PDB file of C-alpha atoms in Angstrom:
ATOM      1  CA  MET A 748     275.125 105.396  -3.288  1.00 53.00           C
ATOM      2  CA  LYS A 749     272.451 103.203  -1.768  1.00 55.00           C
ATOM      3  CA  LEU A 750     269.202 105.022  -1.141  1.00 52.00           C
ATOM      4  CA  PRO A 751     267.159 104.260   1.978  1.00 54.00           C
ATOM      5  CA  PRO A 752     264.075 102.160   1.386  1.00 57.00           C
ATOM      6  CA  PRO A 753     260.875 104.137   0.888  1.00 53.00           C
ATOM      7  CA  LEU A 754     258.657 104.567   3.920  1.00 48.00           C
ATOM      8  CA  SER A 755     255.470 102.619   3.980  1.00 51.00           C
ATOM      9  CA  PRO A 756     252.280 104.601   4.576  1.00 44.00           C
ATOM     10  CA  LEU A 757     251.998 103.095   8.063  1.00 44.00           C
ATOM     11  CA  THR A 758     255.571 104.089   9.018  1.00 47.00           C
ATOM     12  CA  TYR A 759     255.097 107.615   7.613  1.00 38.00           C
ATOM     13  CA  PHE A 760     251.941 108.311   9.645  1.00 38.00           C
ATOM     14  CA  THR A 761     253.526 106.767  12.762  1.00 46.00           C
ATOM     15  CA  GLN A 762     256.511 109.150  12.579  1.00 45.00           C
ATOM     16  CA  LEU A 763     254.237 112.094  11.755  1.00 36.00           C
ATOM     17  CA  SER A 764     252.164 111.400  14.860  1.00 43.00           C
ATOM     18  CA  ARG A 765     255.338 111.346  16.957  1.00 46.00           C
ATOM     19  CA  LEU A 766     256.329 114.769  15.582  1.00 36.00           C
ATOM     20  CA  ALA A 767     252.893 116.089  16.438  1.00 38.00           C
ATOM     21  CA  ARG A 768     253.460 115.100  20.070  1.00 44.00           C
ATOM     22  CA  LEU A 769     256.715 117.061  20.323  1.00 38.00           C
ATOM     23  CA  PRO A 770     256.516 120.175  22.523  1.00 45.00           C
ATOM     24  CA  ALA A 771     255.804 123.322  20.532  1.00 41.00           C
ATOM     25  CA  LEU A 772     258.667 125.758  20.028  1.00 38.00           C
ATOM     26  CA  PRO A 773     258.281 129.039  21.892  1.00 44.00           C
ATOM     27  CA  ARG A 774     256.859 131.805  19.704  1.00 42.00           C
ATOM     28  CA  LEU A 775     259.502 134.383  18.914  1.00 40.00           C
ATOM     29  CA  PRO A 776     258.545 137.933  19.825  1.00 46.00           C
ATOM     30  CA  GLY A 777     257.652 139.938  16.722  1.00 42.00           C
ATOM     31  CA  PRO A 778     257.180 143.672  16.227  1.00 46.00           C
ATOM     32  CA  ARG A 779     253.981 144.910  17.807  1.00 49.00           C
ATOM     33  CA  LEU A 780     252.465 148.238  16.983  1.00 53.00           C
ATOM     34  CA  SER A 781     250.878 149.877  19.986  1.00 79.00           C
ATOM     35  CA  SER A 782     247.490 151.477  19.681  1.00 84.00           C
ATOM     36  CA  ALA A 783     249.122 154.829  20.484  1.00 82.00           C
ATOM     37  CA  LEU A 784     251.545 154.495  17.583  1.00 84.00           C
ATOM     38  CA  LEU A 785     248.774 153.420  15.226  1.00 87.00           C
ATOM     39  CA  GLY A 786     246.676 156.399  16.299  1.00 85.00           C
ATOM     40  CA  ALA A 787     249.602 158.776  15.891  1.00 85.00           C
ATOM     41  CA  THR A 788     250.351 157.390  12.438  1.00 87.00           C
ATOM     42  CA  ALA A 789     246.742 157.828  11.368  1.00 88.00           C
ATOM     43  CA  LEU A 790     246.832 161.399  12.652  1.00 87.00           C
ATOM     44  CA  GLU A 791     250.076 162.038  10.756  1.00 86.00           C
ATOM     45  CA  LEU A 792     248.430 160.930   7.507  1.00 90.00           C
ATOM     46  CA  PHE A 793     245.450 163.158   8.223  1.00 87.00           C
ATOM     47  CA  VAL A 794     247.707 166.132   8.961  1.00 86.00           C
ATOM     48  CA  LEU A 795     249.757 165.466   5.827  1.00 87.00           C
ATOM     49  CA  THR A 796     246.585 165.521   3.729  1.00 89.00           C
ATOM     50  CA  GLY A 797     245.573 168.815   5.296  1.00 86.00           C
ATOM     51  CA  ARG A 798     249.048 170.255   4.709  1.00 80.00           C
ATOM     52  CA  LEU A 799     248.835 169.437   1.022  1.00 87.00           C
ATOM     53  CA  VAL A 800     245.498 171.260   0.841  1.00 88.00           C
ATOM     54  CA  VAL A 801     246.670 174.459   2.538  1.00 85.00           C
ATOM     55  CA  TYR A 802     250.245 174.439   1.204  1.00 81.00           C
ATOM     56  CA  PRO A 803     249.513 176.664  -1.839  1.00 84.00           C
ATOM     57  CA  PHE A 804     248.081 179.368   0.427  1.00 81.00           C
ATOM     58  CA  GLY A 805     251.424 179.724   2.226  1.00 80.00           C
ATOM     59  CA  LEU A 806     253.648 180.051  -0.825  1.00 77.00           C
ATOM     60  CA  THR A 807     253.429 183.831  -1.024  1.00 77.00           C
ATOM     61  CA  PRO A 808     255.498 185.831   1.485  1.00 73.00           C
ATOM     62  CA  GLU A 809     253.638 187.424   4.345  1.00 71.00           C
ATOM     63  CA  ARG A 810     253.202 191.180   4.188  1.00 65.00           C
ATOM     64  CA  GLY A 811     253.449 193.137   7.411  1.00 60.00           C
ATOM     65  CA  GLY A 812     252.589 190.246   9.709  1.00 58.00           C
ATOM     66  CA  THR A 813     249.349 189.453  11.489  1.00 58.00           C
ATOM     67  CA  ALA A 814     247.999 191.969  13.955  1.00 54.00           C
ATOM     68  CA  PRO A 815     246.432 190.839  17.225  1.00 56.00           C
ATOM     69  CA  ALA A 816     242.737 190.064  17.160  1.00 47.00           C
ATOM     70  CA  GLU A 817     240.383 192.692  18.497  1.00 42.00           C
ATOM     71  CA  PRO A 818     238.730 191.828  21.837  1.00 40.00           C
ATOM     72  CA  GLY A 819     235.318 190.305  21.307  1.00 39.00           C
ATOM     73  CA  PRO A 820     232.766 188.053  22.934  1.00 39.00           C
ATOM     74  CA  PRO A 821     234.028 184.688  24.177  1.00 36.00           C
ATOM     75  CA  ALA A 822     233.948 181.804  21.739  1.00 35.00           C
ATOM     76  CA  THR A 823     231.166 179.276  22.194  1.00 33.00           C
ATOM     77  CA  ALA A 824     232.636 176.289  20.424  1.00 32.00           C
ATOM     78  CA  GLY A 825     231.763 173.975  23.302  1.00 33.00           C
ATOM     79  CA  PRO A 826     233.404 172.728  26.480  1.00 31.00           C
ATOM     80  CA  SER A 827     236.834 172.511  24.848  1.00 31.00           C
ATOM     81  CA  ALA A 828     236.808 176.285  24.214  1.00 29.00           C
ATOM     82  CA  THR A 829     237.652 177.110  27.855  1.00 27.00           C
ATOM     83  CA  THR A 830     241.342 177.733  27.258  1.00 25.00           C
ATOM     84  CA  ALA A 831     240.782 179.467  23.935  1.00 28.00           C
ATOM     85  CA  THR A 832     238.524 182.082  25.504  1.00 26.00           C
ATOM     86  CA  THR A 833     241.013 183.343  28.080  1.00 28.00           C
ATOM     87  CA  ALA A 834     240.688 187.110  28.314  1.00 32.00           C
ATOM     88  CA  LEU A 835     242.991 189.134  26.104  1.00 31.00           C
ATOM     89  CA  PRO A 836     245.753 191.052  27.830  1.00 36.00           C
ATOM     90  CA  ALA A 837     244.982 194.689  28.540  1.00 34.00           C
ATOM     91  CA  THR A 838     247.944 195.783  26.464  1.00 37.00           C
ATOM     92  CA  THR A 839     250.342 194.167  24.023  1.00 46.00           C
ATOM     93  CA  ALA A 840     252.967 196.893  24.268  1.00 52.00           C
ATOM     94  CA  ALA A 841     255.274 194.765  26.424  1.00 73.00           C
ATOM     95  CA  THR A 842     254.624 191.575  24.462  1.00 88.00           C
ATOM     96  CA  PRO A 843     257.201 190.962  21.728  1.00 94.00           C
ATOM     97  CA  PRO A 844     256.170 189.841  18.243  1.00 96.00           C
ATOM     98  CA  VAL A 845     256.295 186.130  17.433  1.00 97.00           C
ATOM     99  CA  VAL A 846     258.226 184.905  14.396  1.00 97.00           C
ATOM    100  CA  LEU A 847     257.071 181.554  12.956  1.00 97.00           C
ATOM    101  CA  LEU A 848     259.659 179.473  11.108  1.00 97.00           C
ATOM    102  CA  HIS A 849     258.555 176.355   9.226  1.00 94.00           C
ATOM    103  CA  GLY A 850     260.351 173.056   8.610  1.00 91.00           C
ATOM    104  CA  PHE A 851     262.003 171.533   5.566  1.00 90.00           C
ATOM    105  CA  ILE A 852     260.021 171.791   2.264  1.00 86.00           C
ATOM    106  CA  ASP A 853     257.170 173.539   4.044  1.00 88.00           C
ATOM    107  CA  ASN A 854     255.896 177.110   4.383  1.00 88.00           C
ATOM    108  CA  ARG A 855     254.031 179.374   6.758  1.00 88.00           C
ATOM    109  CA  SER A 856     250.767 177.478   6.210  1.00 89.00           C
ATOM    110  CA  ALA A 857     252.098 174.854   8.662  1.00 91.00           C
ATOM    111  CA  PHE A 858     251.158 177.169  11.549  1.00 93.00           C
ATOM    112  CA  VAL A 859     247.490 177.704  10.708  1.00 91.00           C
ATOM    113  CA  VAL A 860     246.308 176.470  14.139  1.00 93.00           C
ATOM    114  CA  LEU A 861     249.046 178.140  16.164  1.00 95.00           C
ATOM    115  CA  ARG A 862     248.477 181.429  14.352  1.00 94.00           C
ATOM    116  CA  ARG A 863     244.832 181.408  15.342  1.00 94.00           C
ATOM    117  CA  VAL A 864     245.626 180.675  18.984  1.00 95.00           C
ATOM    118  CA  LEU A 865     248.339 183.321  19.315  1.00 95.00           C
ATOM    119  CA  THR A 866     246.428 185.995  17.408  1.00 93.00           C
ATOM    120  CA  ARG A 867     243.388 185.418  19.592  1.00 93.00           C
ATOM    121  CA  HIS A 868     245.537 186.085  22.629  1.00 91.00           C
ATOM    122  CA  GLY A 869     246.917 189.378  21.396  1.00 91.00           C
ATOM    123  CA  ARG A 870     250.229 188.421  19.787  1.00 93.00           C
ATOM    124  CA  HIS A 871     251.604 190.146  16.702  1.00 93.00           C
ATOM    125  CA  LEU A 872     252.789 187.444  14.292  1.00 94.00           C
ATOM    126  CA  ALA A 873     255.269 187.368  11.457  1.00 93.00           C
ATOM    127  CA  SER A 874     256.352 184.436   9.308  1.00 91.00           C
ATOM    128  CA  LEU A 875     259.433 183.760   7.252  1.00 90.00           C
ATOM    129  CA  ASN A 876     259.377 181.505   4.209  1.00 91.00           C
ATOM    130  CA  TYR A 877     262.887 180.318   3.410  1.00 88.00           C
ATOM    131  CA  SER A 878     263.448 178.629   0.076  1.00 84.00           C
ATOM    132  CA  PRO A 879     263.480 174.807  -0.101  1.00 82.00           C
ATOM    133  CA  LEU A 880     266.584 175.290  -2.235  1.00 84.00           C
ATOM    134  CA  THR A 881     268.478 176.792   0.706  1.00 88.00           C
ATOM    135  CA  ARG A 882     271.585 174.655   1.059  1.00 90.00           C
ATOM    136  CA  ASP A 883     272.999 175.770   4.394  1.00 95.00           C
ATOM    137  CA  VAL A 884     271.564 176.288   7.886  1.00 96.00           C
ATOM    138  CA  ARG A 885     273.990 179.170   8.350  1.00 96.00           C
ATOM    139  CA  THR A 886     272.676 181.002   5.281  1.00 95.00           C
ATOM    140  CA  ALA A 887     269.088 180.538   6.459  1.00 96.00           C
ATOM    141  CA  ALA A 888     270.061 181.798   9.925  1.00 97.00           C
ATOM    142  CA  GLU A 889     271.529 184.958   8.416  1.00 97.00           C
ATOM    143  CA  LEU A 890     268.281 185.492   6.496  1.00 95.00           C
ATOM    144  CA  LEU A 891     266.348 185.032   9.723  1.00 97.00           C
ATOM    145  CA  GLY A 892     268.547 187.622  11.413  1.00 97.00           C
ATOM    146  CA  ARG A 893     267.766 190.213   8.736  1.00 96.00           C
ATOM    147  CA  HIS A 894     264.073 189.383   9.008  1.00 96.00           C
ATOM    148  CA  VAL A 895     264.144 189.853  12.783  1.00 97.00           C
ATOM    149  CA  GLU A 896     265.835 193.237  12.419  1.00 97.00           C
ATOM    150  CA  GLU A 897     263.118 194.338   9.980  1.00 96.00           C
ATOM    151  CA  ILE A 898     260.394 193.236  12.395  1.00 95.00           C
ATOM    152  CA  CYS A 899     262.001 195.100  15.290  1.00 96.00           C
ATOM    153  CA  ALA A 900     262.322 198.251  13.187  1.00 95.00           C
ATOM    154  CA  ARG A 901     258.724 198.005  11.991  1.00 94.00           C
ATOM    155  CA  THR A 902     257.114 197.248  15.359  1.00 93.00           C
ATOM    156  CA  GLY A 903     259.370 199.259  17.640  1.00 94.00           C
ATOM    157  CA  HIS A 904     260.147 196.188  19.780  1.00 95.00           C
ATOM    158  CA  GLY A 905     263.698 195.419  20.779  1.00 96.00           C
ATOM    159  CA  ARG A 906     263.135 191.672  21.058  1.00 97.00           C
ATOM    160  CA  VAL A 907     261.024 188.920  19.503  1.00 97.00           C
ATOM    161  CA  ASP A 908     259.926 185.383  20.293  1.00 98.00           C
ATOM    162  CA  ILE A 909     260.458 182.622  17.736  1.00 98.00           C
ATOM    163  CA  VAL A 910     258.596 179.347  17.208  1.00 98.00           C
ATOM    164  CA  GLY A 911     260.349 176.916  14.864  1.00 97.00           C
ATOM    165  CA  HIS A 912     259.208 173.518  13.657  1.00 97.00           C
ATOM    166  CA  SER A 913     261.793 170.847  12.833  1.00 95.00           C
ATOM    167  CA  LEU A 914     264.519 172.404  10.648  1.00 95.00           C
ATOM    168  CA  GLY A 915     263.088 175.850  11.406  1.00 96.00           C
ATOM    169  CA  GLY A 916     263.968 175.397  15.063  1.00 97.00           C
ATOM    170  CA  LEU A 917     267.526 174.412  14.164  1.00 97.00           C
ATOM    171  CA  ILE A 918     267.919 177.512  11.986  1.00 97.00           C
ATOM    172  CA  ALA A 919     266.601 179.694  14.792  1.00 98.00           C
ATOM    173  CA  ARG A 920     268.906 178.109  17.351  1.00 98.00           C
ATOM    174  CA  TYR A 921     271.923 178.676  15.103  1.00 98.00           C
ATOM    175  CA  TYR A 922     270.924 182.335  14.765  1.00 98.00           C
ATOM    176  CA  VAL A 923     270.563 182.690  18.534  1.00 98.00           C
ATOM    177  CA  GLN A 924     273.622 180.737  19.584  1.00 98.00           C
ATOM    178  CA  ARG A 925     276.145 181.431  16.826  1.00 97.00           C
ATOM    179  CA  LEU A 926     275.149 184.749  15.227  1.00 97.00           C
ATOM    180  CA  GLY A 927     274.405 186.824  18.330  1.00 96.00           C
ATOM    181  CA  GLY A 928     270.643 186.500  17.962  1.00 97.00           C
ATOM    182  CA  ASP A 929     270.233 186.099  21.707  1.00 97.00           C
ATOM    183  CA  ARG A 930     270.202 189.903  22.000  1.00 97.00           C
ATOM    184  CA  ARG A 931     267.029 189.941  19.888  1.00 97.00           C
ATOM    185  CA  VAL A 932     265.284 186.673  20.812  1.00 98.00           C
ATOM    186  CA  ARG A 933     263.616 186.485  24.198  1.00 97.00           C
ATOM    187  CA  THR A 934     262.178 182.950  23.923  1.00 98.00           C
ATOM    188  CA  LEU A 935     262.809 180.273  21.301  1.00 98.00           C
ATOM    189  CA  VAL A 936     260.243 177.484  21.149  1.00 98.00           C
ATOM    190  CA  THR A 937     261.165 174.485  19.027  1.00 98.00           C
ATOM    191  CA  LEU A 938     258.818 171.702  17.900  1.00 98.00           C
ATOM    192  CA  GLY A 939     260.415 168.414  16.903  1.00 96.00           C
ATOM    193  CA  THR A 940     263.803 169.963  16.156  1.00 97.00           C
ATOM    194  CA  PRO A 941     266.896 167.733  15.804  1.00 96.00           C
ATOM    195  CA  HIS A 942     269.039 169.571  18.336  1.00 97.00           C
ATOM    196  CA  GLY A 943     271.339 166.571  18.694  1.00 96.00           C
ATOM    197  CA  GLY A 944     271.046 165.414  15.086  1.00 94.00           C
ATOM    198  CA  THR A 945     268.714 162.719  13.792  1.00 93.00           C
ATOM    199  CA  ALA A 946     269.537 159.386  12.184  1.00 89.00           C
ATOM    200  CA  VAL A 947     266.498 159.747   9.907  1.00 80.00           C
ATOM    201  CA  ALA A 948     267.277 162.249   7.167  1.00 65.00           C
ATOM    202  CA  PRO A 949     265.389 161.511   3.930  1.00 62.00           C
ATOM    203  CA  GLY A 950     267.084 163.115   0.950  1.00 60.00           C
ATOM    204  CA  ALA A 951     270.406 163.533   2.747  1.00 60.00           C
ATOM    205  CA  GLY A 952     272.220 162.303  -0.311  1.00 64.00           C
ATOM    206  CA  VAL A 953     270.840 165.027  -2.557  1.00 71.00           C
ATOM    207  CA  HIS A 954     270.239 168.017  -0.266  1.00 82.00           C
ATOM    208  CA  PRO A 955     273.079 169.482   1.818  1.00 89.00           C
ATOM    209  CA  ILE A 956     270.810 171.100   4.410  1.00 90.00           C
ATOM    210  CA  VAL A 957     269.296 167.709   5.207  1.00 89.00           C
ATOM    211  CA  ARG A 958     272.759 166.296   5.848  1.00 90.00           C
ATOM    212  CA  GLN A 959     273.291 169.110   8.343  1.00 93.00           C
ATOM    213  CA  MET A 960     270.420 167.714  10.412  1.00 93.00           C
ATOM    214  CA  ARG A 961     272.227 164.412  10.938  1.00 92.00           C
ATOM    215  CA  GLY A 962     274.152 163.663  14.086  1.00 90.00           C
ATOM    216  CA  GLY A 963     277.813 164.623  13.858  1.00 92.00           C
ATOM    217  CA  SER A 964     277.326 167.233  11.131  1.00 94.00           C
ATOM    218  CA  SER A 965     279.369 170.424  11.314  1.00 95.00           C
ATOM    219  CA  VAL A 966     276.270 172.424  12.279  1.00 96.00           C
ATOM    220  CA  ILE A 967     275.317 170.063  15.112  1.00 96.00           C
ATOM    221  CA  GLU A 968     278.888 170.100  16.393  1.00 96.00           C
ATOM    222  CA  GLU A 969     278.984 173.914  16.320  1.00 97.00           C
ATOM    223  CA  LEU A 970     275.846 173.999  18.455  1.00 97.00           C
ATOM    224  CA  ARG A 971     277.512 171.719  20.982  1.00 96.00           C
ATOM    225  CA  GLY A 972     280.165 174.374  21.524  1.00 96.00           C
ATOM    226  CA  PRO A 973     280.213 176.801  24.455  1.00 95.00           C
ATOM    227  CA  ALA A 974     277.532 179.498  24.593  1.00 96.00           C
ATOM    228  CA  PRO A 975     278.334 181.484  27.740  1.00 95.00           C
ATOM    229  CA  GLY A 976     275.950 184.293  28.612  1.00 95.00           C
ATOM    230  CA  CYS A 977     273.262 183.302  26.097  1.00 97.00           C
ATOM    231  CA  ARG A 978     270.234 185.442  26.974  1.00 96.00           C
ATOM    232  CA  THR A 979     267.553 183.452  25.139  1.00 98.00           C
ATOM    233  CA  ARG A 980     265.247 181.041  26.939  1.00 97.00           C
ATOM    234  CA  PHE A 981     264.692 177.710  25.135  1.00 98.00           C
ATOM    235  CA  VAL A 982     261.546 175.588  25.289  1.00 97.00           C
ATOM    236  CA  SER A 983     261.715 172.419  23.208  1.00 97.00           C
ATOM    237  CA  PHE A 984     258.687 170.219  22.568  1.00 97.00           C
ATOM    238  CA  TRP A 985     259.534 166.609  21.736  1.00 96.00           C
ATOM    239  CA  SER A 986     257.230 163.667  21.084  1.00 95.00           C
ATOM    240  CA  GLU A 987     257.862 160.090  22.119  1.00 92.00           C
ATOM    241  CA  LEU A 988     256.130 159.003  18.873  1.00 93.00           C
ATOM    242  CA  ASP A 989     258.106 161.263  16.549  1.00 94.00           C
ATOM    243  CA  GLN A 990     259.365 158.929  13.817  1.00 91.00           C
ATOM    244  CA  VAL A 991     261.562 161.628  12.254  1.00 91.00           C
ATOM    245  CA  MET A 992     263.607 162.265  15.389  1.00 94.00           C
ATOM    246  CA  VAL A 993     265.802 159.206  15.979  1.00 93.00           C
ATOM    247  CA  PRO A 994     266.361 158.842  18.831  1.00 94.00           C
ATOM    248  CA  VAL A 995     263.365 160.863  20.004  1.00 94.00           C
ATOM    249  CA  GLU A 996     265.423 162.547  22.735  1.00 95.00           C
ATOM    250  CA  THR A 997     267.457 164.303  20.041  1.00 95.00           C
ATOM    251  CA  ALA A 998     264.657 166.890  19.949  1.00 97.00           C
ATOM    252  CA  CYS A 999     265.607 167.970  23.490  1.00 97.00           C
ATOM    253  CA  VAL A1000     267.982 170.841  24.203  1.00 97.00           C
ATOM    254  CA  ASP A1001     270.877 169.470  26.228  1.00 95.00           C
ATOM    255  CA  HIS A1002     273.506 172.158  26.716  1.00 97.00           C
ATOM    256  CA  PRO A1003     275.091 173.342  29.978  1.00 96.00           C
ATOM    257  CA  ASP A1004     275.126 177.013  28.954  1.00 97.00           C
ATOM    258  CA  LEU A1005     271.499 177.290  27.813  1.00 97.00           C
ATOM    259  CA  ASP A1006     268.390 178.018  29.879  1.00 96.00           C
ATOM    260  CA  ALA A1007     266.219 175.218  28.499  1.00 97.00           C
ATOM    261  CA  VAL A1008     262.998 173.400  29.347  1.00 96.00           C
ATOM    262  CA  ASN A1009     262.154 170.199  27.474  1.00 97.00           C
ATOM    263  CA  VAL A1010     258.453 169.404  27.164  1.00 96.00           C
ATOM    264  CA  ARG A1011     257.443 165.819  26.427  1.00 95.00           C
ATOM    265  CA  VAL A1012     254.379 165.417  24.204  1.00 94.00           C
ATOM    266  CA  THR A1013     252.476 162.138  24.156  1.00 91.00           C
ATOM    267  CA  GLY A1014     250.254 160.578  21.516  1.00 91.00           C
ATOM    268  CA  ILE A1015     251.230 162.520  18.385  1.00 94.00           C
ATOM    269  CA  GLY A1016     253.952 162.474  15.749  1.00 94.00           C
ATOM    270  CA  HIS A1017     256.218 164.922  13.971  1.00 94.00           C
ATOM    271  CA  LEU A1018     253.795 166.625  11.586  1.00 93.00           C
ATOM    272  CA  ALA A1019     251.093 167.075  14.201  1.00 94.00           C
ATOM    273  CA  LEU A1020     253.265 169.077  16.597  1.00 96.00           C
ATOM    274  CA  PRO A1021     252.593 172.536  15.092  1.00 94.00           C
ATOM    275  CA  VAL A1022     248.864 171.925  14.519  1.00 93.00           C
ATOM    276  CA  HIS A1023     247.695 170.057  17.615  1.00 94.00           C
ATOM    277  CA  PRO A1024     245.460 172.288  19.805  1.00 94.00           C
ATOM    278  CA  THR A1025     246.997 171.041  23.060  1.00 94.00           C
ATOM    279  CA  VAL A1026     250.510 171.792  21.861  1.00 95.00           C
ATOM    280  CA  ALA A1027     249.392 175.196  20.554  1.00 95.00           C
ATOM    281  CA  ALA A1028     247.999 176.055  23.991  1.00 95.00           C
ATOM    282  CA  ALA A1029     251.214 174.903  25.662  1.00 96.00           C
ATOM    283  CA  VAL A1030     253.294 177.000  23.233  1.00 97.00           C
ATOM    284  CA  ARG A1031     251.199 180.048  24.075  1.00 96.00           C
ATOM    285  CA  GLU A1032     251.773 179.457  27.787  1.00 95.00           C
ATOM    286  CA  ALA A1033     255.509 179.076  27.215  1.00 96.00           C
ATOM    287  CA  LEU A1034     255.618 182.399  25.356  1.00 95.00           C
ATOM    288  CA  GLU A1035     253.632 184.128  28.083  1.00 92.00           C
ATOM    289  CA  ALA A1036     255.884 182.895  30.890  1.00 85.00           C
ATOM    290  CA  PRO A1037     257.772 185.738  32.585  1.00 77.00           C
ATOM    291  CA  GLU A1038     261.460 186.191  31.978  1.00 70.00           C
ATOM    292  CA  ALA A1039     263.947 185.216  34.663  1.00 57.00           C
ATOM    293  CA  GLY A1040     264.345 188.838  35.667  1.00 49.00           C
ATOM    294  CA  GLU A1041     260.590 189.202  36.145  1.00 47.00           C
ATOM    295  CA  ASP A1042     259.949 186.073  38.178  1.00 45.00           C
ATOM    296  CA  ASN A1043     262.337 183.969  40.192  1.00 38.00           C
ATOM    297  CA  ALA A1044     260.192 180.879  39.626  1.00 36.00           C
ATOM    298  CA  THR A1045     261.392 180.331  36.092  1.00 37.00           C
ATOM    299  CA  ALA A1046     260.896 176.680  35.143  1.00 42.00           C
ATOM    300  CA  THR A1047     263.889 174.509  34.333  1.00 43.00           C
ATOM    301  CA  GLY A1048     264.277 170.859  33.447  1.00 51.00           C
ATOM    302  CA  ALA A1049     261.461 168.889  31.832  1.00 56.00           C
ATOM    303  CA  THR A1050     257.686 168.715  31.792  1.00 56.00           C
ATOM    304  CA  SER A1051     255.037 167.081  29.629  1.00 60.00           C
ATOM    305  CA  VAL A1052     251.728 167.680  27.890  1.00 62.00           C
ATOM    306  CA  ALA A1053     249.236 165.067  26.794  1.00 58.00           C
TER     307      ALA A1053
END
């Protein structure tokens, strides 16, 4: 095979200069991280660090729940304390206890901020730690049902409210929708819960309960089934920057038989949902909203908090 003659230095630089005059190729669009996503990610890392610090304090089961705070002088933490210093209700007799249910491989310490907010506003709190070795949402829902019955017997209330983060919200919904828990649960608030199943499920290959959080699982399909006459009101908080809920709208309750309000949260991720002060205040407002029988202006549809 005959090789082409080598280029002389003059020919080489002449052709190189011609290439330099060619029009530049358009720059292909690459992934761009928005400042909001960067901020949310930084906050997630900060929250994760804090969770690791307080995690040991939530390992032991709660005894007897947390009683409402006694009325006292208003807090003086600064301008942002306006909402936190709302006057306590005159009586808590008609206010049901609140059950807090944590997410996967977590414990009751996840609700340190929400506990403070709700206790300050006169709510009796109780938490349930379910084992990270729990293999089935249904088993955890049965445990929750027994816990709710104990709380009702101890407090004399016929109904409770529940706040569940992530997997905790899915367990609570299964209890309400499939095990008759709607007779005991007045309002169920969920924070970043995969109601429609999520495509992101770390550990799904080794932990059965994680697989149940994926779209198309038997648990998710059961929850898609009819639920006529369900008496529980649902309020689901979902974040547009939640990297665990894929797609993010899977954290919304979308069921024709359920009385549900979906609340969009902006600027924060999955771990920050139960500890962000703005979300905590919005959860408190959701729990204080009157039932449909008390007020005809019950909210439906969707809303948002910053």
